[in-house]
Coordinates of N, CA and C in Angstrom, one line a residue:
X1 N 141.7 86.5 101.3 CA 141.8 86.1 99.9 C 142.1 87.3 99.0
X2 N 141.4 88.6 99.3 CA 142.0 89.5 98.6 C 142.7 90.0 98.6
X3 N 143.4 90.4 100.4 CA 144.7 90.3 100.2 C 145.5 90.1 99.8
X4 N 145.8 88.9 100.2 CA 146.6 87.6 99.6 C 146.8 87.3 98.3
X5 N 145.9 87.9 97.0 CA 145.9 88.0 95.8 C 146.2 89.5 95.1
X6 N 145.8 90.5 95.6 CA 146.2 91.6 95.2 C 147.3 92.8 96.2
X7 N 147.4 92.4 97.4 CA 148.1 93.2 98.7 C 147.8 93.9 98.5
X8 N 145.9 94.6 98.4 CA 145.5 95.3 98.8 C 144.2 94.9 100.2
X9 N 143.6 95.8 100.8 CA 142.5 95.1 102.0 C 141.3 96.1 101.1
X10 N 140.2 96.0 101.5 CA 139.5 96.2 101.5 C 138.6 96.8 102.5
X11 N 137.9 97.7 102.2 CA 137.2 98.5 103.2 C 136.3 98.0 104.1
X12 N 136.0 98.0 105.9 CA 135.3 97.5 106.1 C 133.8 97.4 105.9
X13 N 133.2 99.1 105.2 CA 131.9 98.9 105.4 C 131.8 98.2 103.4
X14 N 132.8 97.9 102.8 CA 132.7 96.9 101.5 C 132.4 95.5 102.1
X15 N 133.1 95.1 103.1 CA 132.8 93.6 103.3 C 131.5 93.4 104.1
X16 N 130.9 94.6 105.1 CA 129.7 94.3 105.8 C 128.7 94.3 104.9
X17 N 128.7 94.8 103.7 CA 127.4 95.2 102.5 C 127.5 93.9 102.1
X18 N 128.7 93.6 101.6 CA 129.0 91.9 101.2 C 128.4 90.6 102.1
X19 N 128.7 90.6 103.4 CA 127.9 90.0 104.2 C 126.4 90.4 104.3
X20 N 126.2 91.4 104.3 CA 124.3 91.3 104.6 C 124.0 91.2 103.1
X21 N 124.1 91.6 102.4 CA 123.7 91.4 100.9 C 123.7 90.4 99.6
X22 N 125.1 89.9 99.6 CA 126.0 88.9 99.3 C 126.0 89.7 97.9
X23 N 125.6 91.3 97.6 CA 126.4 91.3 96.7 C 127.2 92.4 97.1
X24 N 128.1 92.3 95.7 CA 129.0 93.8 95.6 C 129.2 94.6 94.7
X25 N 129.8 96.2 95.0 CA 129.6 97.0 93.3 C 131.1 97.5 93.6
X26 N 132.1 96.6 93.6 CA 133.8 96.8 93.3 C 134.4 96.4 92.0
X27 N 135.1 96.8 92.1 CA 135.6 96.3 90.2 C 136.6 95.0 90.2
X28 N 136.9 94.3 89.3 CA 137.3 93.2 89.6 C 139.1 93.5 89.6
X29 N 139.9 93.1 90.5 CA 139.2 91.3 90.7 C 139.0 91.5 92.0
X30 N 138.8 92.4 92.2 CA 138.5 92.4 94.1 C 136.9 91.4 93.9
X31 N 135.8 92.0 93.1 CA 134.3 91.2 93.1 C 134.5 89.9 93.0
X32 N 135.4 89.7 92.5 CA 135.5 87.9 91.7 C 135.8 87.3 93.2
X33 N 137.1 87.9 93.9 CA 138.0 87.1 95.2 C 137.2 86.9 95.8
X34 N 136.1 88.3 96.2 CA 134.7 88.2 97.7 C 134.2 86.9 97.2
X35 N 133.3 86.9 96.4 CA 132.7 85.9 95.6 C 133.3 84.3 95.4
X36 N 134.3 84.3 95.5 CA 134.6 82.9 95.4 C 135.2 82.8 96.9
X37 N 136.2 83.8 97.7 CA 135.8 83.4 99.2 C 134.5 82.8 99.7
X38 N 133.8 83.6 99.3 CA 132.1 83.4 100.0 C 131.7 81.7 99.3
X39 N 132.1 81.4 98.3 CA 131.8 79.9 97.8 C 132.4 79.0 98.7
X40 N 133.7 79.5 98.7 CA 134.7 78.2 99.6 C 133.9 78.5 101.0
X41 N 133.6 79.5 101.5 CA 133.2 79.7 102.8 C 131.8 78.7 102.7
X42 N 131.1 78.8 101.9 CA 129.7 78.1 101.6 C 130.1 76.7 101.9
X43 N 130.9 76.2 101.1 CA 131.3 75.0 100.9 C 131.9 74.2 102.4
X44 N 132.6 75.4 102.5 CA 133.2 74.6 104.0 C 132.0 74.4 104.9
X45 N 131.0 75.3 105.0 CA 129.8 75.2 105.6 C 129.1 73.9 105.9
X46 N 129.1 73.2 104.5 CA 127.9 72.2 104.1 C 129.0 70.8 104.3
X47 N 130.4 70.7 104.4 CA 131.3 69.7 104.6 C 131.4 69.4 106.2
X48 N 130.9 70.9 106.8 CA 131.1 70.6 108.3 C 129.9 69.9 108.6
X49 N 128.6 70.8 107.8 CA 127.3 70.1 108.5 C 127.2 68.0 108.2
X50 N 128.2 68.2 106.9 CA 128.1 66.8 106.2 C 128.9 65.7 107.2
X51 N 130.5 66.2 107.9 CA 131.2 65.5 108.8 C 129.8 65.3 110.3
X52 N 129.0 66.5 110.5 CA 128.1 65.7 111.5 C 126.6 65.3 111.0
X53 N 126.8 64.6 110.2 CA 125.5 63.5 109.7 C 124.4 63.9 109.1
X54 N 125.3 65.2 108.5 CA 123.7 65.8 107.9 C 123.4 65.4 106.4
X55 N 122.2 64.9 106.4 CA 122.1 64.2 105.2 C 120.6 65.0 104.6
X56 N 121.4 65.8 103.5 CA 120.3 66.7 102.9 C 118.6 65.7 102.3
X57 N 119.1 64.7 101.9 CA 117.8 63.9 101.6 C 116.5 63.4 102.8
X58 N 117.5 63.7 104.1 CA 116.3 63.0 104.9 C 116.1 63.9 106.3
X59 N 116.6 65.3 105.6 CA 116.7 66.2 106.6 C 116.2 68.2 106.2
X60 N 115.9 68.6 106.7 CA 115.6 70.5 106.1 C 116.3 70.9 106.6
X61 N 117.2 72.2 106.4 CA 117.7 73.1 106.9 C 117.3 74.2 107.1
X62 N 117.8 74.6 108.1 CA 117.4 76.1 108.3 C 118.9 76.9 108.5
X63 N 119.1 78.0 107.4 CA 120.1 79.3 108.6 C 119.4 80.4 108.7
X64 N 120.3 80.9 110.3 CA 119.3 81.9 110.8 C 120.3 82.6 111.0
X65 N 119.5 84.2 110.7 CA 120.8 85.5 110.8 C 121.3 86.1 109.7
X66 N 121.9 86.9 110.2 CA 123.1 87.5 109.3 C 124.0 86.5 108.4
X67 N 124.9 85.4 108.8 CA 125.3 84.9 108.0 C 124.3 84.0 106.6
X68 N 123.3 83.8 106.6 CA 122.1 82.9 105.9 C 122.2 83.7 104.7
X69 N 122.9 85.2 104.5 CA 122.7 85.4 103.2 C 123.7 85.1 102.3
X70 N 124.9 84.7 102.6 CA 126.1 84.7 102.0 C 126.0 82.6 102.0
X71 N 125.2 82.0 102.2 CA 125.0 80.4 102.3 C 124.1 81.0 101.3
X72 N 122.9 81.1 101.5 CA 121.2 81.2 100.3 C 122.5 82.1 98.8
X73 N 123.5 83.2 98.7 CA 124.0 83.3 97.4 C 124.6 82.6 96.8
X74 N 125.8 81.7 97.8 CA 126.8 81.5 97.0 C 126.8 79.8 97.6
X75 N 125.9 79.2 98.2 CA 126.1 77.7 98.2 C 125.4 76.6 97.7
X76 N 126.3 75.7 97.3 CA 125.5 75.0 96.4 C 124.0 73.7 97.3
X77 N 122.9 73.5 97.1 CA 122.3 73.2 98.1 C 120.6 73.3 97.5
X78 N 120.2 72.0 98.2 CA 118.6 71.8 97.4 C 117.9 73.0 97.9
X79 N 117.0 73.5 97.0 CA 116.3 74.6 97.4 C 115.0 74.5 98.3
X80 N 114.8 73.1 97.9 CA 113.3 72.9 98.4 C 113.3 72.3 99.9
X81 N 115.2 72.2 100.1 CA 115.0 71.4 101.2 C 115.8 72.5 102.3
X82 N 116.8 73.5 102.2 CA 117.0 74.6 102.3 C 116.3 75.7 102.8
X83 N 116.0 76.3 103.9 CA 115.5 77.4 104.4 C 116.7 78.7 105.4
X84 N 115.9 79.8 104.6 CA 117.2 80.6 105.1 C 116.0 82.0 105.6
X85 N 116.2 82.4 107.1 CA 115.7 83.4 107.4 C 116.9 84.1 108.2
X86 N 116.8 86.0 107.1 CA 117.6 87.0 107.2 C 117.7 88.0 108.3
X87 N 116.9 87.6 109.4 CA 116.9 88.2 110.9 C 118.0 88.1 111.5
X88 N 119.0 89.2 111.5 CA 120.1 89.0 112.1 C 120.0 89.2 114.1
X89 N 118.5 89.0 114.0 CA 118.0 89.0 115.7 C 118.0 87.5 115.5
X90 N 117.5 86.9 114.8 CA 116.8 85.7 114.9 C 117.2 84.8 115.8
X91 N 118.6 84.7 115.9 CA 119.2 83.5 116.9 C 119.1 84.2 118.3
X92 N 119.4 85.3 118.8 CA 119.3 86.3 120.2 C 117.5 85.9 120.1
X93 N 116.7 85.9 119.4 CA 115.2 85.8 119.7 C 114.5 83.9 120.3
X94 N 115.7 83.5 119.4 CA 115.2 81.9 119.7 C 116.0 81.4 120.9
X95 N 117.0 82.3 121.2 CA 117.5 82.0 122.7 C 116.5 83.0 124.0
X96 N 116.1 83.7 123.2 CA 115.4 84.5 124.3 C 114.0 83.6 124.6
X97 N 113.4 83.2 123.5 CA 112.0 82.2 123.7 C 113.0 80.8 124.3
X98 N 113.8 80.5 124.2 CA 114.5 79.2 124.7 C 114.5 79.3 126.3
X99 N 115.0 80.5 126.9 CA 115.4 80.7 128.3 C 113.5 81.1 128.9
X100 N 112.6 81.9 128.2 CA 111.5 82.1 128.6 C 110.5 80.6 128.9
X101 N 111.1 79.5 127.9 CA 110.2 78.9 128.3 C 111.0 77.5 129.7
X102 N 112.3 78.0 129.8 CA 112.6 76.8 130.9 C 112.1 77.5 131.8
X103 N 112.3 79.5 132.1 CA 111.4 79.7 133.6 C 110.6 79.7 133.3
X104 N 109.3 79.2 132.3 CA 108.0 78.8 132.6 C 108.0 77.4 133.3
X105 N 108.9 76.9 132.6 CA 108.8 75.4 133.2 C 108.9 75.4 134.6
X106 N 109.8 76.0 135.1 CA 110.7 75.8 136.3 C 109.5 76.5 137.8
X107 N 108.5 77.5 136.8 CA 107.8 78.5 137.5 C 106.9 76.9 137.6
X108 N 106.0 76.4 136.3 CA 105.1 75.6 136.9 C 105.5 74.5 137.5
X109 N 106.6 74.3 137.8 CA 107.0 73.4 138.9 C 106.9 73.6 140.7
X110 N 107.5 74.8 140.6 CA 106.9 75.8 142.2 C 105.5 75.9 142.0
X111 N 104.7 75.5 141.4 CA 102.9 76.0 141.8 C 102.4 74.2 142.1
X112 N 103.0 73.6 141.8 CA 102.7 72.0 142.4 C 102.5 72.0 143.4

């Protein structure tokens, strides 16, 4: 987007501060383009979750990671029903307890 609007790029460790942070200290209109990329990016988010049945009234969300800060800034979305944790281990940690507990399973099946 900012490209595309100014034909200039932008530095990478500007966009990684952007992603963990969701803010920025560039001068406009580079701040404005991040910013409203990061909206449409939000938005596409919540149309994907909405094409598979997610229905914020009868459901909670969670995002996990690094991406969950740039959703919790810039998307539009019930707060109370909304949960965002900033552990960019978090998903490597819930696969790691995921795989720990099938070889528990699999172990208390060999002790039968």
């Amino acid at each position: 987007k900012v490209r595309d609007n100014t034909g200039n790029e932008l530095m990478r460790e500007v966009i990684d501060n952007f992603l963990r942070t969701g803010e920025t200290d560039i001068v406009e209109p580079y701040a404005s383009l991040m910013k409203e990329a990061a909206t449409e990016y939000a938005d596409i988010v919540f149309q994907k979750l909405h094409d598979y049945e997610y229905n914020e009234q009868m459901m909670k969300l969670h995002f996990i990671g690094g991406g969950a800060r740039i959703i919790e800034a810039y998307g539009s979305y019930n707060k109370d029903r909304v949960f965002f944790n900033h552990d960019i281990r978090a998903n490597a940690k819930g696969y790691e307890y995921y795989c720990y507990m099938i070889l528990r399973h699999e172990q208390g099946k060999r002790a039968m």
